[in-house]
Rosetta silent file (secondary structure, phi, psi, omega in degrees, C-alpha in Angstrom):
SEQUENCE: MSHTDNRRGILAMLVAVALFSLMDAGLKALSPHYPPMQMAALRGLSSLPLVALWILASGRAASLLRIRWPLHLFRGLLGIAMMASFTYALRTLPLSTAYSLFFIAPLLITALSGPLLGERVGRARWLAIGFGIVGMLVILRPSGEGLLSLPALAVLLAASGYAFSAITVRVLARSDSSQAMVFWLMTLMGVGAALLAAPQWQSIAAAHWPIIAGIGLCGTLGQIAITEAFSRGEASVIAPLEYSALAWALGLDLLLWRHLPDGITLLGAAIIVAAGVFLIRQERGPKAVLPEAQ
SCORE:     score description
SCORE:     0.000 S_00000001
   1 L     0.000  123.644 -147.111  -11.123  -13.350   20.097 S_00000001
   2 L  -107.884  160.253  171.675   -8.481  -14.086   22.646 S_00000001
   3 L   -56.804  -26.011  163.456   -5.951  -11.550   23.949 S_00000001
   4 L   -42.184  -46.375  172.125   -3.335  -14.157   22.894 S_00000001
   5 L   -67.672  -40.082 -171.645   -4.308  -13.774   19.050 S_00000001
   6 H  -101.849   17.780  140.768   -4.261  -10.264   19.066 S_00000001
   7 H   -72.241  -34.039 -164.214   -0.519  -10.041   20.304 S_00000001
   8 H   -85.046  -17.291  176.208    0.189  -12.302   17.955 S_00000001
   9 H   -62.810  -62.554 -174.594   -1.972   -9.969   15.286 S_00000001
  10 H   -51.158  -53.284  176.584   -0.004   -7.069   16.541 S_00000001
  11 H   -53.046  -40.594 -151.973    3.853   -8.509   16.016 S_00000001
  12 H   -72.031  -32.926 -177.499    2.726   -9.795   12.562 S_00000001
  13 H   -88.659   -1.875  150.956    1.367   -6.333   11.386 S_00000001
  14 H   -70.411  -41.405 -137.754    4.934   -4.371   12.740 S_00000001
  15 H   -74.607  -45.374 -162.767    6.872   -7.060   11.206 S_00000001
  16 H   -84.856  -42.091  172.478    4.923   -6.420    7.623 S_00000001
  17 H   -67.893   -9.092  177.174    5.018   -2.805    8.248 S_00000001
  18 H   -87.738   -9.451 -168.583    8.960   -2.658    8.887 S_00000001
  19 H  -124.628 -110.669 -116.128    9.318   -4.973    5.475 S_00000001
  20 H   -74.654  -18.023  145.660    7.057   -3.159    3.478 S_00000001
  21 H   -41.806  -39.093  170.468    8.641    0.270    4.518 S_00000001
  22 H   -69.854  -54.554  167.021   12.361   -1.543    3.544 S_00000001
  23 H   -48.431  -32.401 -179.784   10.752   -2.241    0.332 S_00000001
  24 H   -79.395  -31.288 -177.817    9.389    1.168   -0.344 S_00000001
  25 H   -50.827  -41.562 -165.664   13.096    2.428    0.801 S_00000001
  26 H   -78.374  -48.920  154.411   14.673    0.019   -1.894 S_00000001
  27 H   -31.455  -42.223 -169.819   12.228    1.750   -4.600 S_00000001
  28 H   -69.230  -52.145 -169.245   13.197    5.259   -3.519 S_00000001
  29 H   -79.997   -2.265  165.829   16.695    4.091   -4.091 S_00000001
  30 H  -100.523   -5.742  179.798   16.420    2.819   -7.473 S_00000001
  31 H   -42.220  -68.259  178.401   13.855    5.406   -8.624 S_00000001
  32 H   -72.488   24.183  146.270   16.252    7.380  -10.092 S_00000001
  33 H   -50.105  -76.640 -175.574   17.596    4.940  -12.138 S_00000001
  34 L  -112.273  141.383  178.051   14.837    3.761  -13.740 S_00000001
  35 L   -60.526  154.938  160.003   11.703    4.843  -15.649 S_00000001
  36 H   -44.847  -28.880  177.110    8.499    4.387  -13.532 S_00000001
  37 H   -63.641  -33.669 -158.190    6.836    2.079  -15.595 S_00000001
  38 H   -84.373  -50.759  165.105   10.096   -0.044  -15.503 S_00000001
  39 H   -24.928  -57.444 -154.271    9.987    0.234  -11.692 S_00000001
  40 H   -82.742  -36.824  161.724    6.580   -1.017  -11.273 S_00000001
  41 H   -32.643  -72.796  172.043    7.472   -4.068  -13.421 S_00000001
  42 H   -23.433  -72.542  169.233   10.415   -4.962  -11.031 S_00000001
  43 H   -38.354  -35.717  148.295    8.173   -4.765   -8.230 S_00000001
  44 H   -63.827  -60.794  155.556    6.019   -7.269   -9.430 S_00000001
  45 H    -3.451  -79.375 -176.331    8.380   -9.272  -11.230 S_00000001
  46 L   -65.081  -10.955  149.854   10.296   -9.716   -8.511 S_00000001
  47 L   -75.798  -26.699 -140.654    7.645  -11.013   -6.182 S_00000001
  48 H   -76.810  -56.049 -163.752    6.344  -13.347   -8.327 S_00000001
  49 H   -34.480  -40.970 -171.894    8.937  -16.315   -7.522 S_00000001
  50 H   -84.323  -32.821  175.322    8.023  -16.099   -3.842 S_00000001
  51 H   -62.087  -61.556 -170.762    4.191  -15.448   -4.230 S_00000001
  52 H   -70.808   -4.942 -157.305    4.053  -18.539   -5.844 S_00000001
  53 H   -81.213  -46.148 -174.587    6.437  -20.466   -3.637 S_00000001
  54 H   -67.129  -43.044  166.267    4.094  -19.400   -0.558 S_00000001
  55 H   -51.578  -29.765 -175.044    0.862  -20.362   -2.685 S_00000001
  56 H   -78.588  -47.142 -170.031    2.072  -24.272   -3.561 S_00000001
  57 H   -44.692  -50.603 -167.268    3.151  -24.058    0.138 S_00000001
  58 H   -68.997  -28.211  179.863   -0.686  -22.947    1.321 S_00000001
  59 L    85.152   12.808 -178.092   -2.121  -25.781   -0.733 S_00000001
  60 L  -108.275   14.578  176.421   -4.134  -23.399   -2.829 S_00000001
  61 H   -32.347  -56.385 -150.970   -3.070  -23.539   -6.515 S_00000001
  62 H   -75.887  -18.201  159.012   -5.971  -24.694   -7.906 S_00000001
  63 H   -43.453  -32.596 -158.223   -8.058  -21.354   -6.676 S_00000001
  64 H   -72.080    1.956  166.497   -5.769  -19.476   -8.824 S_00000001
  65 H  -118.329  -11.179 -146.265   -8.153  -20.426  -11.775 S_00000001
  66 L  -116.963   94.425 -179.628  -11.536  -20.247  -10.125 S_00000001
  67 L  -160.019  166.607 -172.875  -11.472  -16.084  -10.143 S_00000001
  68 L  -109.258  122.322 -148.055  -13.642  -13.427  -11.831 S_00000001
  69 H   -80.967  -16.306 -171.152  -11.217  -12.391  -14.438 S_00000001
  70 H   -91.381  -23.716 -166.379  -12.381   -8.233  -15.388 S_00000001
  71 H   -84.520  -35.055  157.429  -12.292   -7.642  -12.111 S_00000001
  72 H   -38.913  -71.015 -146.832   -8.454   -9.090  -11.605 S_00000001
  73 H   -70.602  -26.422  178.975   -7.576   -7.213  -14.965 S_00000001
  74 H   -53.296  -81.440 -163.729   -9.201   -4.014  -13.236 S_00000001
  75 H   -37.873  -38.088 -173.925   -6.972   -4.289  -10.457 S_00000001
  76 H  -112.683   25.538  118.513   -4.131   -4.842  -11.961 S_00000001
  77 H   -59.656  -34.792  179.911   -4.376   -1.638  -14.204 S_00000001
  78 H   -71.626  -41.655 -167.434   -4.973    0.240  -11.053 S_00000001
  79 H   -77.624   -1.654  170.214   -1.649   -1.692   -9.349 S_00000001
  80 H   -78.380  -60.167  170.099    0.500   -0.402  -12.669 S_00000001
  81 H   -61.561  -32.159 -179.420   -1.000    3.186  -12.304 S_00000001
  82 H   -65.021  -43.302 -167.997   -0.512    3.040   -8.196 S_00000001
  83 H   -65.730  -52.899 -163.066    2.984    1.611   -8.583 S_00000001
  84 H   -61.133  -52.831 -177.770    4.325    3.689  -11.413 S_00000001
  85 H   -25.180  -75.573  172.189    2.936    6.984   -9.649 S_00000001
  86 H    -2.451  -81.466 -158.592    4.547    6.063   -6.484 S_00000001
  87 H   -84.505   10.518 -154.735    7.423    5.473   -7.464 S_00000001
  88 H  -114.458  -41.066 -178.722    7.568    8.194   -9.840 S_00000001
  89 H   -73.716  -53.350 -177.957    6.858   10.255   -6.612 S_00000001
  90 L   -60.874  -30.661 -176.617    9.889    8.994   -4.711 S_00000001
  91 L    -5.934  -66.364 -171.135   12.216   10.388   -7.276 S_00000001
  92 L  -101.537  -30.565 -168.312   12.004   13.662   -5.374 S_00000001
  93 L  -100.947  160.537 -179.156   10.030   13.370   -2.361 S_00000001
  94 L   -76.192  153.938  168.665   11.362   11.991    1.331 S_00000001
  95 H   -48.466  -76.320 -149.844    9.689    8.601    2.242 S_00000001
  96 H   -23.131  -66.887 -159.419    8.308   10.297    5.423 S_00000001
  97 H   -42.268  -84.780 -151.979    6.354   13.289    2.879 S_00000001
  98 H   -38.931  -71.659  174.681    5.475   10.439    0.568 S_00000001
  99 H   -49.653  -52.847  171.555    3.871    8.228    3.292 S_00000001
 100 H   -44.554  -39.590  168.455    2.015   11.023    4.938 S_00000001
 101 H   -36.844  -99.407 -162.947    0.607   11.729    1.749 S_00000001
 102 H   -26.795  -32.940 -156.321   -0.130    8.315    0.899 S_00000001
 103 L   -82.324   26.693 -160.469   -2.414    7.753    4.386 S_00000001
 104 L  -107.512  -30.874  175.876   -5.242    9.661    3.130 S_00000001
 105 H   -27.075  -80.177 -155.554   -5.997    6.175    1.047 S_00000001
 106 H   -67.290   -6.396  165.648   -8.177    4.815    3.944 S_00000001
 107 H   -76.411  -36.748 -177.970  -10.243    7.755    4.160 S_00000001
 108 H   -90.482    2.764  159.101  -11.049    7.756    0.689 S_00000001
 109 H  -102.712   14.024  179.271  -11.877    4.266    1.030 S_00000001
 110 H  -101.646  -51.090 -156.263  -14.573    4.844    3.502 S_00000001
 111 H   -68.862  -27.905 -159.874  -15.724    7.599    1.405 S_00000001
 112 L   -90.615    0.866 -171.552  -15.777    5.640   -1.954 S_00000001
 113 H   -92.230  -25.214  158.176  -17.595    2.475    0.046 S_00000001
 114 H   -31.272  -76.517  175.583  -20.522    4.451    0.106 S_00000001
 115 H   -63.073  -58.382 -151.307  -21.459    5.257   -3.691 S_00000001
 116 H   -86.789  -48.015 -164.567  -19.595    2.057   -4.847 S_00000001
 117 H  -125.537   31.118  172.501  -20.660   -0.446   -2.426 S_00000001
 118 L    40.877   64.637 -177.164  -23.699    1.169   -0.693 S_00000001
 119 L  -117.161  141.404 -171.958  -22.141    0.850    2.536 S_00000001
 120 L   -80.877  135.047 -167.800  -23.535    3.607    5.344 S_00000001
 121 L  -126.598   85.847 -149.395  -21.178    6.262    6.054 S_00000001
 122 L   -64.022 -154.731  176.559  -22.200    8.238    8.929 S_00000001
 123 H   -95.592   -7.227 -169.686  -21.728   11.698    9.883 S_00000001
 124 H   -96.501  -31.670 -174.347  -18.676   11.065   12.526 S_00000001
 125 H   -78.819  -62.483  174.128  -16.924    9.078    9.324 S_00000001
 126 H   -29.874  -50.265  121.240  -17.750   12.003    7.272 S_00000001
 127 H     7.912  -79.417  176.648  -16.089   14.089    9.598 S_00000001
 128 H   -58.338  -68.251  166.305  -13.248   12.150    9.794 S_00000001
 129 H   -23.981  -93.669  153.924  -13.007   12.472    6.095 S_00000001
 130 H    -7.983  -57.708 -162.771  -13.343   16.208    6.303 S_00000001
 131 H   -95.115  -14.342 -161.112  -10.215   16.447    8.862 S_00000001
 132 H  -100.906  -21.067  179.114   -7.879   13.858    7.228 S_00000001
 133 H   -85.557    1.436  170.310   -8.292   16.225    3.692 S_00000001
 134 H   -91.491  -39.381  161.533   -7.612   19.087    5.727 S_00000001
 135 H   -47.769  -35.393  177.093   -4.624   17.357    7.179 S_00000001
 136 H   -73.869  -14.260 -171.161   -3.680   16.901    3.057 S_00000001
 137 H   -96.641  -27.593 -154.857   -3.780   20.661    2.528 S_00000001
 138 H   -64.725  -58.329 -145.101   -1.575   21.189    5.632 S_00000001
 139 H   -66.772  -65.715 -149.324    1.115   18.940    3.956 S_00000001
 140 H   -58.276  -41.586 -149.464    0.478   20.310    0.268 S_00000001
 141 L    27.464   57.872  163.105    0.260   23.792    1.591 S_00000001
 142 L    10.582  -27.156 -141.634   -1.578   25.109   -1.626 S_00000001
 143 L   -89.071  -13.225 -156.207    0.017   28.514   -1.766 S_00000001
 144 L    97.760  -37.666 -175.180    2.918   28.377   -4.089 S_00000001
 145 L  -122.200   42.812 -176.682    5.553   27.644   -1.430 S_00000001
 146 L  -109.477 -149.103 -161.201    4.404   23.894   -0.297 S_00000001
 147 L  -120.267    2.683 -175.348    4.836   20.690   -1.478 S_00000001
 148 L   -63.293   72.618 -158.422    2.092   21.096   -4.273 S_00000001
 149 L  -142.638  164.558 -177.954    3.935   19.634   -7.199 S_00000001
 150 L   -55.565   26.188 -149.186    3.780   16.587  -10.067 S_00000001
 151 L  -145.402  -93.043  172.701    5.603   14.555   -7.071 S_00000001
 152 H   -28.123  -37.798 -172.834    2.938   15.231   -4.670 S_00000001
 153 H   -79.910  -65.823 -165.061   -0.120   14.988   -7.192 S_00000001
 154 H   -46.357  -42.963  174.095    1.420   11.508   -7.994 S_00000001
 155 H   -57.870  -84.075 -147.495    1.098   10.208   -4.171 S_00000001
 156 H   -40.178  -54.745 -172.930   -2.455   11.548   -4.161 S_00000001
 157 H   -60.003  -53.388  175.947   -3.028    9.481   -7.791 S_00000001
 158 H   -58.945  -63.310  172.391   -1.506    6.578   -6.196 S_00000001
 159 H   -44.832  -31.201  160.794   -3.458    6.834   -3.223 S_00000001
 160 H   -66.769  -49.735  161.491   -6.691    6.929   -5.483 S_00000001
 161 H   -29.303  -61.916 -150.890   -5.429    3.637   -6.920 S_00000001
 162 H   -84.308  -27.151 -171.355   -4.587    1.788   -3.698 S_00000001
 163 H   -96.199  -28.115  174.991   -8.498    2.928   -2.436 S_00000001
 164 H   -59.994  -51.010 -170.131  -10.524    1.890   -5.628 S_00000001
 165 H   -53.370  -33.623 -179.378   -8.222   -1.215   -6.018 S_00000001
 166 H   -80.597  -71.770 -149.231   -9.479   -2.354   -1.795 S_00000001
 167 H   -71.458  -26.786  172.863  -13.006   -1.550   -2.741 S_00000001
 168 H   -66.065  -42.616  159.835  -12.547   -4.464   -6.109 S_00000001
 169 H   -19.223  -79.509 -176.456  -10.738   -6.199   -2.790 S_00000001
 170 H   -45.717  -43.047  154.387  -13.937   -6.316   -1.360 S_00000001
 171 H   -61.048  -49.084  161.223  -15.605   -7.413   -3.873 S_00000001
 172 H   -29.737  -46.262 -170.107  -13.193  -10.089   -4.642 S_00000001
 173 L   -72.698  -15.455  154.749  -13.450  -11.604   -1.462 S_00000001
 174 L   -51.164    3.532 -143.289  -16.469  -12.708   -1.767 S_00000001
 175 L  -158.869  -41.581 -162.872  -15.570  -15.077   -4.103 S_00000001
 176 L  -121.094  160.743 -160.751  -12.011  -15.375   -4.533 S_00000001
 177 L   -95.598  158.903 -179.657   -9.205  -16.408   -2.525 S_00000001
 178 H   -40.235  -53.631  173.594   -6.546  -14.261   -1.246 S_00000001
 179 H   -59.435   -4.223  176.277   -3.675  -16.057   -3.105 S_00000001
 180 H   -93.134  -27.820 -166.533   -5.458  -15.719   -6.314 S_00000001
 181 H   -88.572  -11.531  156.592   -5.738  -12.150   -5.677 S_00000001
 182 H   -52.517  -49.998 -155.793   -1.986  -11.623   -4.479 S_00000001
 183 H   -98.042  -38.459  153.867   -0.779  -13.587   -7.268 S_00000001
 184 H  -101.969   29.124  167.971   -2.475  -11.874   -9.855 S_00000001
 185 H  -104.602   -9.800 -177.426   -2.021   -8.730   -9.113 S_00000001
 186 H   -82.313  -40.647 -162.833    1.488   -9.447   -8.637 S_00000001
 187 H   -68.632  -70.454 -159.446    1.277  -11.327  -12.299 S_00000001
 188 H   -62.792  -16.886  177.740   -0.377   -8.516  -14.072 S_00000001
 189 H   -65.171  -48.025  178.388    1.447   -5.746  -12.535 S_00000001
 190 H   -49.328  -36.149 -144.117    4.925   -7.351  -13.452 S_00000001
 191 H  -112.653  -47.788  175.006    4.226   -8.505  -16.829 S_00000001
 192 H   -65.079  -31.141  162.560    1.762   -5.738  -18.123 S_00000001
 193 H   -54.407  -80.628  165.530    4.105   -2.656  -16.545 S_00000001
 194 H    -4.913  -63.353  177.879    6.738   -4.761  -18.651 S_00000001
 195 H   -62.049  -60.441 -168.546    4.980   -4.578  -21.789 S_00000001
 196 H   -48.798  -52.389 -159.848    4.436   -0.678  -21.377 S_00000001
 197 H   -64.711  -22.863  169.119    8.075    0.063  -19.959 S_00000001
 198 L   -21.426  -48.410  156.988    9.395   -1.943  -22.891 S_00000001
 199 L   -85.102   -1.856 -173.300   10.390    0.774  -25.169 S_00000001
 200 L  -125.760   15.734 -164.446   11.918    2.767  -22.664 S_00000001
 201 L   -60.296  153.446  165.158   13.658   -0.720  -20.966 S_00000001
 202 L  -133.712  136.421 -166.378   16.792    0.170  -19.540 S_00000001
 203 L   -54.564  150.781 -176.006   19.845   -2.575  -18.602 S_00000001
 204 L  -108.992  126.630  164.473   19.953   -3.167  -15.007 S_00000001
 205 L   -50.492  110.029 -158.531   22.667   -2.677  -12.914 S_00000001
 206 H   -44.590  -23.621 -170.880   24.632   -5.465  -11.279 S_00000001
 207 H   -92.068   12.160 -178.329   24.917   -3.481   -8.163 S_00000001
 208 H  -115.020    5.678  139.794   21.283   -2.898   -8.088 S_00000001
 209 H    -7.612  -79.156 -143.329   20.259   -6.972   -8.089 S_00000001
 210 H   -89.229    8.845  171.204   20.561   -7.526   -4.762 S_00000001
 211 H  -107.640  -18.402 -169.395   18.185   -4.137   -3.907 S_00000001
 212 H   -84.021  -71.729  168.323   15.679   -5.497   -6.438 S_00000001
 213 H   -29.992  -59.648  173.138   15.666   -9.111   -4.842 S_00000001
 214 H   -52.659  -33.739 -169.113   15.427   -7.475   -1.477 S_00000001
 215 H   -65.233  -41.629  178.412   12.516   -5.617   -2.838 S_00000001
 216 H   -67.869  -67.091  173.264   10.850   -9.216   -3.979 S_00000001
 217 H    -6.200  -87.177 -159.130   12.084  -10.400   -0.447 S_00000001
 218 H   -75.883    4.625  176.559   10.575   -7.792    1.603 S_00000001
 219 H   -97.453  -22.424  178.084    6.968   -7.331   -0.420 S_00000001
 220 H   -86.729  -84.620 -153.213    5.988  -11.320   -0.378 S_00000001
 221 H   -33.978  -65.333  179.619    7.042  -11.561    3.099 S_00000001
 222 H   -44.800  -72.774 -140.517    5.021   -8.133    4.285 S_00000001
 223 H   -66.445  -40.774  177.704    1.983   -9.472    2.378 S_00000001
 224 H   -72.966  -16.297 -179.510    2.298  -12.761    4.335 S_00000001
 225 H   -80.735  -53.964 -135.812    3.059  -11.042    7.557 S_00000001
 226 H   -95.411  -35.475  161.643   -0.029   -8.485    7.066 S_00000001
 227 H   -35.800  -77.787 -168.037   -2.654  -11.947    5.820 S_00000001
 228 H   -42.086  -38.458  167.117   -1.524  -13.209    9.064 S_00000001
 229 H   -54.764  -77.409 -168.118   -2.032  -10.278   11.292 S_00000001
 230 H   -48.383  -23.878 -178.151   -5.639  -10.073   10.210 S_00000001
 231 H   -80.027  -33.934 -169.733   -6.654  -13.504   10.469 S_00000001
 232 H   -84.608  -48.317 -174.099   -5.246  -13.622   14.106 S_00000001
 233 L  -124.313  170.939 -153.750   -6.309  -10.221   15.359 S_00000001
 234 L   -61.049  124.256  174.423   -9.386   -7.765   15.701 S_00000001
 235 H   -29.819  -68.977 -137.230   -9.516   -5.306   12.523 S_00000001
 236 H   -70.681  -35.435  170.666   -9.852   -2.439   15.027 S_00000001
 237 H   -81.624   -7.631  165.128   -6.763   -3.282   16.667 S_00000001
 238 H   -84.570  -61.206 -159.725   -4.597   -4.288   14.044 S_00000001
 239 L   -67.771  -24.683  156.750   -5.009   -1.853   11.509 S_00000001
 240 L   -50.672  -39.912 -168.179   -3.779    1.535   13.446 S_00000001
 241 H   -65.475   -7.938 -173.765   -0.578   -0.218   13.470 S_00000001
 242 H   -67.622  -43.551 -175.105   -0.199    0.524    9.819 S_00000001
 243 H   -58.848   -8.020  131.015    0.689    4.227   10.796 S_00000001
 244 H   -20.419  -60.333  175.286    3.847    2.970   12.254 S_00000001
 245 H   -27.198  -53.127 -171.570    5.176    3.002    8.901 S_00000001
 246 H   -56.668  -25.525  174.556    5.686    7.110    9.181 S_00000001
 247 H   -73.024  -22.153  179.733    8.164    5.961   12.199 S_00000001
 248 H   -82.616  -48.100 -178.150    9.913    3.923    9.893 S_00000001
 249 H   -85.504  -13.508  147.133   10.473    6.214    7.215 S_00000001
 250 H   -39.886  -35.741  175.911   11.161    8.794    9.224 S_00000001
 251 H   -82.226  -30.115  162.595   13.883    6.757   10.390 S_00000001
 252 H   -67.455  -75.484 -175.131   14.786    5.720    6.978 S_00000001
 253 H   -37.738  -44.829  178.633   15.003    9.277    5.543 S_00000001
 254 H   -56.561  -77.138  170.035   17.387   10.133    8.442 S_00000001
 255 H    -7.073  -83.506 -177.753   19.333    7.156    8.084 S_00000001
 256 H   -78.790  -39.717 -124.572   19.668    6.663    4.259 S_00000001
 257 H  -152.794  -20.298 -177.104   18.980   10.005    2.792 S_00000001
 258 L    66.908   42.374 -167.715   19.928   12.653    5.815 S_00000001
 259 L  -123.400   99.189  165.702   16.118   14.003    5.540 S_00000001
 260 L  -110.898  124.442 -173.518   13.765   15.200    8.379 S_00000001
 261 L   -62.839  144.946 -173.178   10.703   16.286    7.288 S_00000001
 262 L   -68.019 -173.319 -156.590    9.495   19.959    8.516 S_00000001
 263 H   -89.312    7.140  165.463    7.288   20.384   11.630 S_00000001
 264 H   -84.457   -4.046 -153.186    4.227   21.487    8.852 S_00000001
 265 H  -111.110  -63.886 -146.154    4.780   18.345    7.432 S_00000001
 266 H   -87.733  -24.501  176.439    4.430   16.304   10.477 S_00000001
 267 H   -55.881  -49.843 -176.377    1.617   18.354   11.798 S_00000001
 268 H   -76.421  -63.718  171.854   -0.865   17.476    8.781 S_00000001
 269 H   -28.828  -45.542  161.796    0.115   13.864    9.021 S_00000001
 270 H   -44.114  -48.948 -178.197   -0.656   13.918   12.702 S_00000001
 271 H   -73.317  -18.970  167.855   -4.190   14.986   11.541 S_00000001
 272 H   -61.581  -56.969  168.315   -4.280   12.344    9.001 S_00000001
 273 H   -57.362  -51.533 -178.519   -3.092    9.553   11.028 S_00000001
 274 H   -48.016  -39.503 -152.789   -5.483   10.977   13.374 S_00000001
 275 H   -94.479  -43.757  176.167   -8.270   10.955   11.375 S_00000001
 276 H   -78.382  -16.695  174.202   -7.446    7.582   10.180 S_00000001
 277 H   -73.954  -55.550 -173.373   -7.158    5.851   13.644 S_00000001
 278 H   -27.307  -77.507 -174.198  -10.696    7.446   14.369 S_00000001
 279 H   -32.187  -55.010 -164.774  -12.446    5.576   11.191 S_00000001
 280 H   -50.555  -60.141  166.930  -10.845    2.692   12.229 S_00000001
 281 L   -52.230   -0.201 -172.439  -11.918    2.630   15.445 S_00000001
 282 L   -90.401  -22.651 -174.665  -15.275    2.881   14.201 S_00000001
 283 L   -91.956  118.939 -144.287  -14.893   -0.557   13.044 S_00000001
 284 L  -130.921  -30.385  176.338  -15.834   -2.757   15.968 S_00000001
 285 L   -57.759  156.948  166.817  -16.348   -6.252   13.899 S_00000001
 286 L   -94.580  -24.626  171.084  -13.331   -8.539   14.279 S_00000001
 287 L   -74.782  161.096  179.137  -13.465   -9.560   10.670 S_00000001
 288 L  -159.065  157.598 -176.475  -11.981   -7.430    7.936 S_00000001
 289 L  -104.792  160.913 -164.275  -11.457   -8.345    4.559 S_00000001
 290 L   -65.528  141.728 -169.935   -7.525   -8.727    4.085 S_00000001
 291 L   -86.633  165.356  171.618   -5.995   -5.554    3.027 S_00000001
 292 L   -42.061  136.977  172.355   -4.448   -4.589   -0.206 S_00000001
 293 L   -52.604  165.418 -179.240   -1.515   -5.976   -1.692 S_00000001
 294 L  -136.445    0.000    0.000    1.326   -3.310   -1.950 S_00000001
């Protein structure tokens, strides 16, 4: 892997993180106006047209039907639960706090890879997972005065869903294309969540359509960029850049909602990020399964 490839991968990853952060800001802006399940549907459906164009341009449309249906259906259910939980949390939690808690997901993936995939999780990695849990507890401050609440627990539920879905991706990647994994996740999440949201579906205000379009555009371009990043760069170089999302969250919170997290939340986030970067640095191989669609 050349330095040029790594530089291109780094640039693509930074663009992907920025796009996903803007997408989540759009979700937070809309979350007070619509039920969480409807927001999950809008996230999936808004991306479908652009995802379809991406697949047609890549010439991989035929791969959409050669898939392992049970695992895709399972991923679709996880995607619905993950997105509904995350948008529910964004109603009240600042973006930076939600991100800080969600960063526990890579640690959960490592913890689950042992019992579910038979991968070896050594002592150093378990130590890093333990530090990550400490960081999570620092943020939550489960003393009655901290952030331990239904929205915070919803973020942890979303992170758990993300971790299980990422484990599923590792299995699917052995046989299914990345185009199929993205397409069916968006389709199943959009259609499934829409059916579940139908009894409480609310009419969409005209002023919100541009935000929904932006969510779909940022989500699709972000997925293409993150795919490009991991295709070109070394995983151990590219993956830690995902934590730059915290800088975007801090900036968006300040710009749009005039909010900054307190020092304890930042300390907990720093512990989780440090633990996650340590785990990623343990993975020195240039190949990695493409990350989960967001």
